[in-house]
C-alpha cells in the first residue's frame, strides 16, 4: 500500500485523470458517436474506477464484493441493525464497507479494538461526519495531542470525589420528582424508555447547570436534543441543508448553547459574589476564579480564561457524552432487575442493611461507595448491554494494523466493544445476566482489558465514575420507594439502535409504591 505506483500514488491519480480527459476529448471529436453514448461510456468508466479503488482498499478483508455506485452501503448505515453489526463482527477480526467516498474498517476483537483506541499516531477520534457541524469544529473534543491533554487536565476538577459528592443531592431531588410522576400513573403500564430518558436529561441539566435554568427551558432542551440524537448515524448526509437531520440538529445546538451561555452569565455573577457551589458549572467557574486569585497573589501570569461560549460547548459535550448512553443503560438496568427479582432483592437487602439506622436517609457519596453489590449490578448491566457499540476513528496515515493488512490513510477505522464484553473466556456464559461474576468469587475483574465500556487510551471517558454513580444512585433510591414490573414481549430482548441501544419494544413497565420494608425479607 505504501510503495510507489500504488492506487494512492499521485502519479497514478494524475495518470487516471489524463486518461479520462483524453478519452472524453477523443470521444467528442468523433462525428458518428452520440453525446449520450459518450456520457454513458464515461459514467461506466468512472463507476469501474470507483470499484477498482474500493477493491484495492479492501484487499482480502470480509465485506461486500462490490460497492454500490456512489452511495455504497448508505442504506445499511441509515437504518443500522444489531444483526447487521453482529454479522460483520463474526466475519473476521477485521471487515470493511464503503459509504459514499468513505472506506470503513471495523475491528471486532478486543486486542485490535484496544490497539485503535491507544494509537494516536495512526488514528484520531472521528465521531461521525455530522458531529463537527453539530458540536462545532472548534470544540475541545476535536483537539488532539498536547492541547487535548491540557484541556482535559483543566476539566478533571469536575469529576473528583468532592465534586461527585456535590452532585448526588442534586440528582436525588430529580429522582424523587420523576418517581412521583411515575407513581401518579397508578400502576398503568407503558413504554418507559422515554421516561428514563427524561429523568436522565433533567438530572444532567441540573448537575451541569444547577438552578440557573428554568424548568420550561430545561424541558425545551430535552425536546430539542432529540434532533441531535437523530443525527448520530454513523454516516449521514454530509451537508447540513435545510430539511436534513444534521440541519435540524445544528439549529437545536444553537438554541441549547444560547441557553447555556445565559446560565453561565448568571453563574459567573453568583460565584464572583461568593455564592454556594451547587453544580458542575459552579465548580468550574469557582475553580477558575480561585486559580486566577492564587496566581495573581504569587505574581504569576494569569491562567487561560475560558469564555462563555467555550464553557457552553464543553457542557454540551458532557451532555452529548452522557445523555443517550446513560439513558440506554438506565433502561436496561430497570428491565434487567425486573426480569431478575433475585438481583433486585439483593440490591434492596444491601441498601436496607446500609441504612438500617436511618432508612429514610438522603443519598450520599459515602452510601454509594459502600454499595458493593449495587456497583456489581451496574457493571453487569453495562457489560451485557453496552450502550455504545463502536467508536469511529479516522486514520491520519497508512497503518499496518496487522501483518496482513494496512488501513489506507483517511479511512474510518472502528473499534467495537460488544464482542470483547461477550468474550466467553473473560465472561463465562456471557449472555447470562450475572452480577456475581464481578464479586470476589467471580472472574470478571481479572479481565480489565475487555471492559471497554468507557473507551480506553487518551480519549477515554472523563466522566465514567460520574455515569456509574448516577446509575447506582437511581437504582438505590428507586428500590427503596418503588416496586416495578416489566411486561415482556417477543421484542424485549431484541436490540434497536438509535444512537445507542434499546429494547425494541420500548421497555414496557409499571411502577407502584414499594411494599412496607418489614414485609421484605433481608
Short mmCIF file of C-alpha atoms in Angstrom, two decimals:
data_model
loop_
_atom_site.label_atom_id
_atom_site.label_comp_id
_atom_site.label_asym_id
_atom_site.label_seq_id
_atom_site.Cartn_x
_atom_site.Cartn_y
_atom_site.Cartn_z
CA UNK A 1 0.00 0.00 0.00
CA UNK A 2 2.85 2.37 0.69
CA UNK A 3 5.02 1.65 -2.36
CA UNK A 4 5.37 3.84 -5.45
CA UNK A 5 2.89 3.32 -8.27
CA UNK A 6 0.02 2.28 -5.93
CA UNK A 7 -3.53 3.50 -6.31
CA UNK A 8 -2.87 6.43 -3.95
CA UNK A 9 0.39 7.46 -5.61
CA UNK A 10 -0.09 11.00 -7.02
CA UNK A 11 1.36 9.89 -10.34
CA UNK A 12 -1.28 7.15 -10.64
CA UNK A 13 -4.11 9.54 -9.86
CA UNK A 14 -2.85 12.13 -12.34
CA UNK A 15 -2.44 9.44 -14.98
CA UNK A 16 -6.04 8.33 -14.47
CA UNK A 17 -7.26 11.92 -14.77
CA UNK A 18 -5.37 12.43 -18.02
CA UNK A 19 -6.63 9.11 -19.40
CA UNK A 20 -10.25 10.09 -18.74
CA UNK A 21 -9.69 13.57 -20.16
CA UNK A 22 -8.08 12.19 -23.33
CA UNK A 23 -10.96 9.70 -23.67
CA UNK A 24 -13.58 12.44 -23.41
CA UNK A 25 -11.71 14.68 -25.86
CA UNK A 26 -11.32 11.88 -28.40
CA UNK A 27 -14.90 10.64 -27.99
CA UNK A 28 -16.48 14.03 -28.52
CA UNK A 29 -14.38 14.60 -31.63
CA UNK A 30 -15.84 11.53 -33.37
CA UNK A 31 -18.61 12.59 -35.76
CA UNK A 32 -20.57 9.34 -35.62
CA UNK A 33 -20.76 8.91 -31.84
CA UNK A 34 -23.67 10.48 -29.96
CA UNK A 35 -23.19 12.66 -26.90
CA UNK A 36 -25.37 10.25 -24.90
CA UNK A 37 -23.13 7.33 -25.78
CA UNK A 38 -20.03 9.26 -24.77
CA UNK A 39 -21.53 10.32 -21.44
CA UNK A 40 -22.73 6.78 -20.71
CA UNK A 41 -19.29 5.42 -21.51
CA UNK A 42 -17.65 7.99 -19.24
CA UNK A 43 -20.04 7.18 -16.39
CA UNK A 44 -19.38 3.46 -16.78
CA UNK A 45 -15.67 4.19 -16.75
CA UNK A 46 -15.94 6.26 -13.57
CA UNK A 47 -18.01 3.55 -11.88
CA UNK A 48 -15.41 0.96 -12.90
CA UNK A 49 -12.66 3.14 -11.47
CA UNK A 50 -14.66 3.52 -8.23
CA UNK A 51 -14.88 -0.28 -7.95
CA UNK A 52 -11.15 -0.53 -8.58
CA UNK A 53 -10.39 1.92 -5.77
CA UNK A 54 -12.73 0.05 -3.39
CA UNK A 55 -11.31 -3.37 -4.18
CA UNK A 56 -7.75 -2.09 -3.88
CA UNK A 57 -8.51 -0.81 -0.37
CA UNK A 58 -10.48 -3.90 0.57
CA UNK A 59 -7.76 -6.38 -0.36
CA UNK A 60 -8.76 -9.66 1.31
CA UNK A 61 -10.99 -8.23 4.05
CA UNK A 62 -14.51 -9.64 4.54
CA UNK A 63 -17.07 -7.21 3.18
CA UNK A 64 -19.26 -6.56 0.13
CA UNK A 65 -17.70 -7.95 -3.02
CA UNK A 66 -18.59 -4.78 -4.90
CA UNK A 67 -19.56 -1.25 -3.92
CA UNK A 68 -22.96 0.09 -4.95
CA UNK A 69 -22.06 3.01 -7.24
CA UNK A 70 -21.64 6.32 -5.43
CA UNK A 71 -23.65 5.55 -2.26
CA UNK A 72 -22.11 2.23 -1.25
CA UNK A 73 -23.75 0.82 1.86
CA UNK A 74 -25.54 4.08 2.68
CA UNK A 75 -28.95 2.47 3.21
CA UNK A 76 -27.45 0.00 5.70
CA UNK A 77 -25.85 2.83 7.66
CA UNK A 78 -29.04 4.87 7.55
CA UNK A 79 -31.04 2.03 9.11
CA UNK A 80 -28.48 0.05 11.12
CA UNK A 81 -29.48 -3.20 12.80
CA UNK A 82 -27.82 -5.08 15.59
CA UNK A 83 -27.97 -8.24 13.49
CA UNK A 84 -26.10 -6.43 10.72
CA UNK A 85 -23.37 -5.37 13.11
CA UNK A 86 -23.17 -8.88 14.54
CA UNK A 87 -22.67 -10.40 11.10
CA UNK A 88 -19.73 -8.05 10.47
CA UNK A 89 -18.15 -8.89 13.84
CA UNK A 90 -18.45 -12.61 13.13
CA UNK A 91 -16.98 -12.31 9.63
CA UNK A 92 -13.42 -11.77 10.86
CA UNK A 93 -11.15 -9.77 13.12
CA UNK A 94 -11.33 -7.00 10.52
CA UNK A 95 -14.10 -6.36 7.99
CA UNK A 96 -14.93 -3.46 5.71
CA UNK A 97 -17.66 -1.49 3.99
CA UNK A 98 -17.77 1.68 1.89
CA UNK A 99 -20.29 4.52 2.20
CA UNK A 100 -20.15 7.35 -0.34
CA UNK A 101 -16.41 8.13 -0.52
CA UNK A 102 -15.69 6.84 3.00
CA UNK A 103 -13.94 3.49 3.36
CA UNK A 104 -14.70 1.91 6.73
CA UNK A 105 -12.69 -0.81 8.50
CA UNK A 106 -14.33 -2.48 11.51
CA UNK A 107 -12.31 -4.25 14.21
CA UNK A 108 -14.12 -6.98 16.14
CA UNK A 109 -11.52 -8.32 18.56
CA UNK A 110 -10.57 -6.95 21.95
CA UNK A 111 -6.88 -6.62 21.06
CA UNK A 112 -7.44 -4.77 17.78
CA UNK A 113 -10.07 -2.50 19.32
CA UNK A 114 -7.70 -1.54 22.14
CA UNK A 115 -4.93 -1.03 19.58
CA UNK A 116 -7.05 1.55 17.74
CA UNK A 117 -8.03 3.33 20.95
CA UNK A 118 -4.38 3.59 22.01
CA UNK A 119 -2.73 4.65 18.75
CA UNK A 120 -2.99 8.45 18.39
CA UNK A 121 -0.05 8.38 15.98
CA UNK A 122 -2.17 6.47 13.45
CA UNK A 123 -5.78 7.43 14.20
CA UNK A 124 -7.82 10.12 15.89
CA UNK A 125 -11.46 10.21 17.01
CA UNK A 126 -13.75 10.93 14.10
CA UNK A 127 -17.06 10.81 16.00
CA UNK A 128 -19.35 10.88 12.94
CA UNK A 129 -19.19 13.21 9.95
CA UNK A 130 -22.11 15.27 11.20
CA UNK A 131 -20.61 15.98 14.61
CA UNK A 132 -18.33 18.84 13.61
CA UNK A 133 -21.37 20.64 12.29
CA UNK A 134 -23.37 19.86 15.42
CA UNK A 135 -20.76 20.29 18.17
CA UNK A 136 -18.78 22.98 16.26
CA UNK A 137 -15.42 22.30 14.64
CA UNK A 138 -13.50 24.28 17.30
CA UNK A 139 -14.94 22.21 20.17
CA UNK A 140 -12.34 20.79 22.55
CA UNK A 141 -13.31 17.17 21.79
CA UNK A 142 -11.76 17.57 18.34
CA UNK A 143 -8.39 18.60 19.75
CA UNK A 144 -5.50 16.16 19.74
CA UNK A 145 -2.06 15.81 21.24
CA UNK A 146 -0.87 18.17 23.99
CA UNK A 147 -3.70 20.66 23.53
CA UNK A 148 -6.23 17.88 24.17
CA UNK A 149 -4.35 16.62 27.22
CA UNK A 150 -4.06 20.13 28.68
CA UNK A 151 -7.76 20.81 28.18
CA UNK A 152 -8.69 17.53 29.87
CA UNK A 153 -6.50 18.37 32.85
CA UNK A 154 -8.48 21.54 33.36
CA UNK A 155 -11.71 19.51 33.49
CA UNK A 156 -10.54 16.87 35.97
CA UNK A 157 -11.67 19.06 38.87
CA UNK A 158 -15.26 18.49 37.73
CA UNK A 159 -15.13 14.73 38.36
CA UNK A 160 -13.24 14.48 41.64
CA UNK A 161 -14.67 12.68 44.65
CA UNK A 162 -15.54 16.06 46.18
CA UNK A 163 -17.42 17.08 43.03
CA UNK A 164 -19.36 13.80 42.87
CA UNK A 165 -20.44 14.40 46.45
CA UNK A 166 -21.92 17.76 45.42
CA UNK A 167 -23.86 16.26 42.52
CA UNK A 168 -25.63 13.38 44.30
CA UNK A 169 -28.08 15.52 46.35
CA UNK A 170 -28.96 17.38 43.13
CA UNK A 171 -29.63 14.07 41.39
CA UNK A 172 -31.64 12.73 44.31
CA UNK A 173 -34.02 15.67 44.05
CA UNK A 174 -34.60 14.92 40.36
CA UNK A 175 -35.12 11.20 41.03
CA UNK A 176 -37.83 11.88 43.60
CA UNK A 177 -39.63 14.26 41.25
CA UNK A 178 -39.77 11.68 38.45
CA UNK A 179 -40.61 8.77 40.74
CA UNK A 180 -43.61 10.79 41.96
CA UNK A 181 -44.69 11.31 38.33
CA UNK A 182 -44.44 7.57 37.66
CA UNK A 183 -46.49 6.76 40.75
CA UNK A 184 -49.16 9.27 39.70
CA UNK A 185 -49.96 6.89 36.82
CA UNK A 186 -51.40 4.45 39.40
CA UNK A 187 -49.67 1.36 38.09
CA UNK A 188 -50.62 1.91 34.46
CA UNK A 189 -48.20 0.08 32.18
CA UNK A 190 -46.49 1.82 29.29
CA UNK A 191 -43.23 2.27 27.41
CA UNK A 192 -40.78 3.70 29.91
CA UNK A 193 -37.76 4.16 27.65
CA UNK A 194 -38.61 7.84 27.10
CA UNK A 195 -39.42 8.38 30.78
CA UNK A 196 -35.96 7.10 31.72
CA UNK A 197 -34.52 9.44 29.12
CA UNK A 198 -36.42 12.40 30.61
CA UNK A 199 -35.16 11.59 34.11
CA UNK A 200 -31.61 11.33 32.84
CA UNK A 201 -31.81 14.56 30.84
CA UNK A 202 -33.13 16.60 33.76
CA UNK A 203 -30.57 15.05 36.10
CA UNK A 204 -27.77 16.00 33.68
CA UNK A 205 -29.01 19.55 33.20
CA UNK A 206 -29.38 20.15 36.93
CA UNK A 207 -25.99 18.64 37.75
CA UNK A 208 -24.27 20.58 34.97
CA UNK A 209 -26.13 23.89 35.28
CA UNK A 210 -27.87 23.88 38.65
CA UNK A 211 -30.84 26.17 39.16
CA UNK A 212 -29.61 28.77 36.68
CA UNK A 213 -32.09 27.33 34.17
CA UNK A 214 -35.88 27.40 34.39
CA UNK A 215 -37.98 24.23 34.20
CA UNK A 216 -39.50 25.46 30.94
CA UNK A 217 -36.11 25.89 29.28
CA UNK A 218 -34.92 22.52 30.60
CA UNK A 219 -38.00 20.86 29.10
CA UNK A 220 -37.43 22.64 25.77
CA UNK A 221 -33.79 21.48 25.68
CA UNK A 222 -34.91 17.90 26.33
CA UNK A 223 -37.13 18.09 23.25
CA UNK A 224 -34.56 19.85 21.09
CA UNK A 225 -31.94 17.25 21.95
CA UNK A 226 -33.98 14.61 20.09
CA UNK A 227 -32.81 16.28 16.88
CA UNK A 228 -29.18 15.81 17.90
CA UNK A 229 -29.75 12.16 18.74
CA UNK A 230 -31.46 11.60 15.39
CA UNK A 231 -28.40 12.94 13.55
CA UNK A 232 -25.98 10.47 15.12
CA UNK A 233 -25.97 7.81 12.42
CA UNK A 234 -22.51 6.50 11.63
CA UNK A 235 -22.77 8.10 8.18
CA UNK A 236 -25.16 10.94 7.48
CA UNK A 237 -25.87 13.33 4.63
CA UNK A 238 -22.63 15.32 4.73
CA UNK A 239 -24.03 18.85 4.20
CA UNK A 240 -26.47 20.45 6.70
CA UNK A 241 -29.00 21.52 4.09
CA UNK A 242 -32.45 22.68 5.29
CA UNK A 243 -34.68 19.70 5.96
CA UNK A 244 -31.85 17.27 6.71
CA UNK A 245 -31.33 15.71 10.13
CA UNK A 246 -27.98 17.45 10.51
CA UNK A 247 -29.54 20.86 9.75
CA UNK A 248 -32.20 20.32 12.40
CA UNK A 249 -29.53 19.21 14.88
CA UNK A 250 -27.47 22.35 14.20
CA UNK A 251 -30.50 24.55 14.87
CA UNK A 252 -31.14 22.69 18.13
CA UNK A 253 -27.49 23.08 19.13
CA UNK A 254 -27.71 26.83 18.59
CA UNK A 255 -30.72 27.06 20.88
CA UNK A 256 -29.12 24.87 23.57
CA UNK A 257 -25.79 26.72 23.53
CA UNK A 258 -27.53 30.10 23.73
CA UNK A 259 -29.43 28.94 26.81
CA UNK A 260 -26.24 27.58 28.35
CA UNK A 261 -24.50 30.93 27.80
CA UNK A 262 -27.27 32.73 29.69
CA UNK A 263 -26.82 30.28 32.58
CA UNK A 264 -23.06 30.83 32.56
CA UNK A 265 -23.50 34.60 32.79
CA UNK A 266 -25.69 34.13 35.85
CA UNK A 267 -23.23 31.65 37.33
CA UNK A 268 -20.25 33.99 36.94
CA UNK A 269 -22.10 36.72 38.79
CA UNK A 270 -23.14 34.42 41.64
CA UNK A 271 -19.69 32.85 42.04
CA UNK A 272 -17.99 36.27 41.98
CA UNK A 273 -20.27 37.28 44.85
CA UNK A 274 -19.30 34.22 46.90
CA UNK A 275 -22.30 32.04 46.06
CA UNK A 276 -22.53 28.41 47.12
CA UNK A 277 -21.24 25.75 44.71
CA UNK A 278 -24.28 23.70 43.69
CA UNK A 279 -23.47 22.42 40.20
CA UNK A 280 -20.70 21.37 37.84
CA UNK A 281 -20.63 24.80 36.21
CA UNK A 282 -20.42 26.46 39.63
CA UNK A 283 -17.46 24.20 40.47
CA UNK A 284 -15.72 25.04 37.20
CA UNK A 285 -16.17 28.81 37.49
CA UNK A 286 -15.18 28.73 41.16
CA UNK A 287 -12.04 26.75 40.33
CA UNK A 288 -11.05 29.24 37.64
CA UNK A 289 -11.61 32.20 39.97
CA UNK A 290 -9.56 30.56 42.76
CA UNK A 291 -6.71 29.67 40.40
CA UNK A 292 -6.66 33.19 38.99
CA UNK A 293 -6.50 34.68 42.50
CA UNK A 294 -3.74 32.30 43.61
CA UNK A 295 -1.56 33.08 40.60
CA UNK A 296 -2.14 36.82 40.98
CA UNK A 297 -1.13 36.63 44.65
CA UNK A 298 2.03 34.78 43.67
CA UNK A 299 2.85 37.30 40.97
CA UNK A 300 2.50 34.72 38.23
CA UNK A 301 0.86 35.17 34.82
CA UNK A 302 -2.91 34.82 34.68
CA UNK A 303 -4.19 31.40 33.59
CA UNK A 304 -6.01 30.76 30.34
CA UNK A 305 -9.52 32.14 30.61
CA UNK A 306 -12.43 30.24 29.10
CA UNK A 307 -15.09 32.43 27.56
CA UNK A 308 -18.81 31.76 27.87
CA UNK A 309 -19.05 30.03 24.50
CA UNK A 310 -16.15 27.67 25.30
CA UNK A 311 -17.75 26.70 28.60
CA UNK A 312 -21.14 26.24 26.92
CA UNK A 313 -19.69 23.99 24.20
CA UNK A 314 -17.83 21.93 26.79
CA UNK A 315 -21.01 21.39 28.79
CA UNK A 316 -22.75 20.47 25.54
CA UNK A 317 -20.14 17.74 25.00
CA UNK A 318 -20.79 16.44 28.52
CA UNK A 319 -24.49 16.29 27.68
CA UNK A 320 -23.64 14.62 24.36
CA UNK A 321 -21.47 12.04 26.13
CA UNK A 322 -23.91 11.32 28.94
CA UNK A 323 -27.42 11.63 27.58
CA UNK A 324 -28.01 8.82 25.10
CA UNK A 325 -25.55 6.33 26.56
CA UNK A 326 -26.76 6.72 30.14
CA UNK A 327 -30.43 6.70 29.10
CA UNK A 328 -29.78 3.40 27.36
CA UNK A 329 -28.02 1.93 30.41
CA UNK A 330 -30.81 3.09 32.72
CA UNK A 331 -33.47 1.49 30.54
CA UNK A 332 -31.68 -1.86 30.56
CA UNK A 333 -30.94 -1.56 34.30
CA UNK A 334 -34.64 -1.31 35.21
CA UNK A 335 -35.62 -4.01 32.72
CA UNK A 336 -32.93 -6.48 33.80
CA UNK A 337 -33.53 -6.02 37.52
CA UNK A 338 -37.28 -6.54 36.99
CA UNK A 339 -36.56 -9.69 34.98
CA UNK A 340 -34.22 -10.96 37.72
CA UNK A 341 -36.07 -10.45 41.02
CA UNK A 342 -33.30 -12.24 42.93
CA UNK A 343 -30.90 -9.48 41.85
CA UNK A 344 -33.35 -6.73 42.84
CA UNK A 345 -33.85 -8.44 46.20
CA UNK A 346 -30.08 -8.38 46.82
CA UNK A 347 -29.90 -4.68 45.89
CA UNK A 348 -32.67 -3.88 48.37
CA UNK A 349 -31.16 -6.04 51.08
CA UNK A 350 -27.84 -4.25 50.74
CA UNK A 351 -29.47 -0.81 50.82
CA UNK A 352 -31.59 -1.68 53.85
CA UNK A 353 -28.58 -3.01 55.70
CA UNK A 354 -26.56 0.11 54.91
CA UNK A 355 -29.46 2.31 56.03
CA UNK A 356 -30.71 0.26 58.98
CA UNK A 357 -30.04 3.08 61.43
CA UNK A 358 -31.84 5.58 59.19
CA UNK A 359 -34.00 4.01 56.43
CA UNK A 360 -35.06 7.46 55.18
CA UNK A 361 -31.58 8.93 54.91
CA UNK A 362 -30.71 11.01 51.87
CA UNK A 363 -28.45 9.65 49.15
CA UNK A 364 -24.78 10.43 49.74
CA UNK A 365 -21.50 9.62 48.02
CA UNK A 366 -20.42 7.62 51.09
CA UNK A 367 -23.56 5.47 50.89
CA UNK A 368 -22.90 4.73 47.22
CA UNK A 369 -19.27 3.86 47.89
CA UNK A 370 -20.40 1.24 50.41
CA UNK A 371 -22.90 -0.28 47.94
CA UNK A 372 -20.59 -3.01 46.67
CA UNK A 373 -23.23 -5.33 45.21
CA UNK A 374 -25.07 -2.44 43.53
CA UNK A 375 -21.86 -1.49 41.72
CA UNK A 376 -21.55 -5.10 40.53
CA UNK A 377 -25.07 -4.89 39.12
CA UNK A 378 -24.33 -1.71 37.18
CA UNK A 379 -21.11 -3.13 35.77
CA UNK A 380 -23.00 -6.21 34.62
CA UNK A 381 -25.72 -4.08 33.00
CA UNK A 382 -23.04 -2.15 31.12
CA UNK A 383 -21.30 -5.37 30.11
CA UNK A 384 -24.27 -7.32 28.81
CA UNK A 385 -25.89 -4.30 27.12
CA UNK A 386 -23.08 -1.81 26.38
CA UNK A 387 -24.75 1.46 25.33
CA UNK A 388 -22.01 2.35 22.83
CA UNK A 389 -21.23 -0.46 20.40
CA UNK A 390 -18.48 1.28 18.47
CA UNK A 391 -16.40 4.48 18.42
CA UNK A 392 -15.37 5.85 15.00
CA UNK A 393 -11.75 6.85 14.45
CA UNK A 394 -10.03 8.10 11.31
CA UNK A 395 -6.56 7.18 10.16
CA UNK A 396 -4.15 10.07 9.74
CA UNK A 397 -1.64 7.93 7.86
CA UNK A 398 -1.38 4.46 6.39
CA UNK A 399 -1.49 1.95 9.22
CA UNK A 400 -0.18 -1.62 9.04
CA UNK A 401 -2.67 -2.67 11.70
CA UNK A 402 -1.98 -6.39 11.23
CA UNK A 403 0.82 -8.25 9.42
CA UNK A 404 -1.62 -8.90 6.57
CA UNK A 405 -3.49 -5.62 6.20
CA UNK A 406 -2.71 -1.92 6.01
CA UNK A 407 -5.55 0.56 6.60
CA UNK A 408 -5.40 3.35 3.99
CA UNK A 409 -4.91 6.93 5.16
CA UNK A 410 -8.18 8.81 5.60
CA UNK A 411 -10.23 5.69 6.26
CA UNK A 412 -12.67 5.34 9.12
CA UNK A 413 -11.45 2.63 11.48
CA UNK A 414 -13.86 1.46 14.16
CA UNK A 415 -13.09 -0.34 17.43
CA UNK A 416 -16.06 -2.27 18.83
CA UNK A 417 -17.00 -3.11 22.42
CA UNK A 418 -19.70 -5.78 22.24
CA UNK A 419 -17.53 -8.77 21.22
CA UNK A 420 -14.97 -8.08 23.97
CA UNK A 421 -17.75 -7.72 26.55
CA UNK A 422 -19.24 -11.05 25.48
CA UNK A 423 -15.98 -12.98 25.30
CA UNK A 424 -16.71 -16.37 26.98
CA UNK A 425 -13.11 -16.60 28.20
CA UNK A 426 -13.42 -13.41 30.24
CA UNK A 427 -17.12 -13.81 30.97
CA UNK A 428 -18.33 -17.46 31.06
CA UNK A 429 -21.92 -17.77 29.82
CA UNK A 430 -21.67 -14.20 28.50
CA UNK A 431 -25.36 -13.90 27.60
CA UNK A 432 -26.42 -14.54 31.21
CA UNK A 433 -27.08 -11.56 33.46
CA UNK A 434 -24.89 -12.42 36.46
CA UNK A 435 -23.70 -9.55 38.72
CA UNK A 436 -21.89 -12.10 40.92
CA UNK A 437 -19.29 -12.50 38.19
CA UNK A 438 -17.94 -9.13 39.41
CA UNK A 439 -17.73 -10.27 43.04
CA UNK A 440 -14.87 -11.88 44.93
CA UNK A 441 -15.91 -15.35 43.74
CA UNK A 442 -16.19 -14.27 40.11
CA UNK A 443 -13.53 -13.89 37.43
CA UNK A 444 -14.66 -10.77 35.55
CA UNK A 445 -12.29 -8.41 37.36
CA UNK A 446 -9.35 -10.49 36.11
CA UNK A 447 -10.00 -9.24 32.56
CA UNK A 448 -10.00 -5.43 32.81
CA UNK A 449 -8.85 -5.08 29.19
CA UNK A 450 -12.18 -6.44 27.99
CA UNK A 451 -14.26 -3.87 29.87
CA UNK A 452 -14.08 -1.08 27.27
CA UNK A 453 -17.49 0.39 28.07
CA UNK A 454 -15.91 3.82 28.63
CA UNK A 455 -13.30 3.54 25.92
CA UNK A 456 -9.58 3.38 26.52
CA UNK A 457 -6.45 5.36 25.85
CA UNK A 458 -6.07 9.16 25.66
CA UNK A 459 -9.74 9.73 24.80
CA UNK A 460 -11.31 7.50 27.47
CA UNK A 461 -14.50 8.84 29.03
CA UNK A 462 -13.67 11.58 31.53
CA UNK A 463 -16.95 11.15 33.41
CA UNK A 464 -17.06 7.36 33.73
CA UNK A 465 -17.28 7.39 37.53
CA UNK A 466 -19.97 10.05 37.37
CA UNK A 467 -22.00 7.86 35.00
CA UNK A 468 -21.65 4.74 37.17
CA UNK A 469 -22.51 6.67 40.32
CA UNK A 470 -25.59 8.19 38.64
CA UNK A 471 -26.89 4.76 37.61
CA UNK A 472 -26.18 3.34 41.07
CA UNK A 473 -27.91 6.24 42.79
CA UNK A 474 -31.01 5.95 40.60
CA UNK A 475 -31.48 2.25 41.39
CA UNK A 476 -30.59 2.74 45.07
CA UNK A 477 -33.28 5.38 45.53
CA UNK A 478 -35.81 3.56 43.35
CA UNK A 479 -35.55 0.24 45.19
CA UNK A 480 -36.33 1.93 48.49
CA UNK A 481 -39.55 3.59 47.38
CA UNK A 482 -40.77 1.75 44.26
CA UNK A 483 -41.81 -1.68 43.05
CA UNK A 484 -41.60 -2.17 39.29
CA UNK A 485 -42.85 -4.78 36.87
CA UNK A 486 -41.58 -5.48 33.37
CA UNK A 487 -44.09 -6.81 30.84
CA UNK A 488 -42.10 -8.99 28.49
CA UNK A 489 -42.86 -9.19 24.77
CA UNK A 490 -41.20 -11.10 21.97
CA UNK A 491 -39.17 -7.91 21.33
CA UNK A 492 -37.95 -7.31 24.89
CA UNK A 493 -34.54 -8.87 24.28
CA UNK A 494 -34.17 -7.65 20.70
CA UNK A 495 -31.99 -4.60 20.24
CA UNK A 496 -32.89 -1.45 18.34
CA UNK A 497 -30.27 1.16 17.55
CA UNK A 498 -30.99 4.87 17.95
CA UNK A 499 -27.52 6.33 18.55
CA UNK A 500 -27.28 3.80 21.40
CA UNK A 501 -29.14 0.54 22.02
CA UNK A 502 -32.61 -0.05 23.47
CA UNK A 503 -35.10 -2.92 23.72
CA UNK A 504 -37.21 -2.92 20.58
CA UNK A 505 -40.49 -2.80 22.49
CA UNK A 506 -39.53 0.39 24.34
CA UNK A 507 -39.38 -1.34 27.76
CA UNK A 508 -42.98 -1.79 28.88
CA UNK A 509 -43.21 -1.36 32.65
CA UNK A 510 -45.39 -0.20 35.52
CA UNK A 511 -44.46 1.31 38.89
CA UNK A 512 -46.18 1.18 42.25
CA UNK A 513 -45.30 2.30 45.78
CA UNK A 514 -42.93 -0.14 47.40
CA UNK A 515 -44.37 -2.59 49.87
CA UNK A 516 -43.61 -2.00 53.53
CA UNK A 517 -39.92 -2.69 54.23
CA UNK A 518 -40.99 -5.00 57.03
CA UNK A 519 -42.69 -7.29 54.50
CA UNK A 520 -39.49 -7.85 52.54
CA UNK A 521 -37.08 -10.38 53.93
CA UNK A 522 -33.48 -9.26 54.31
#
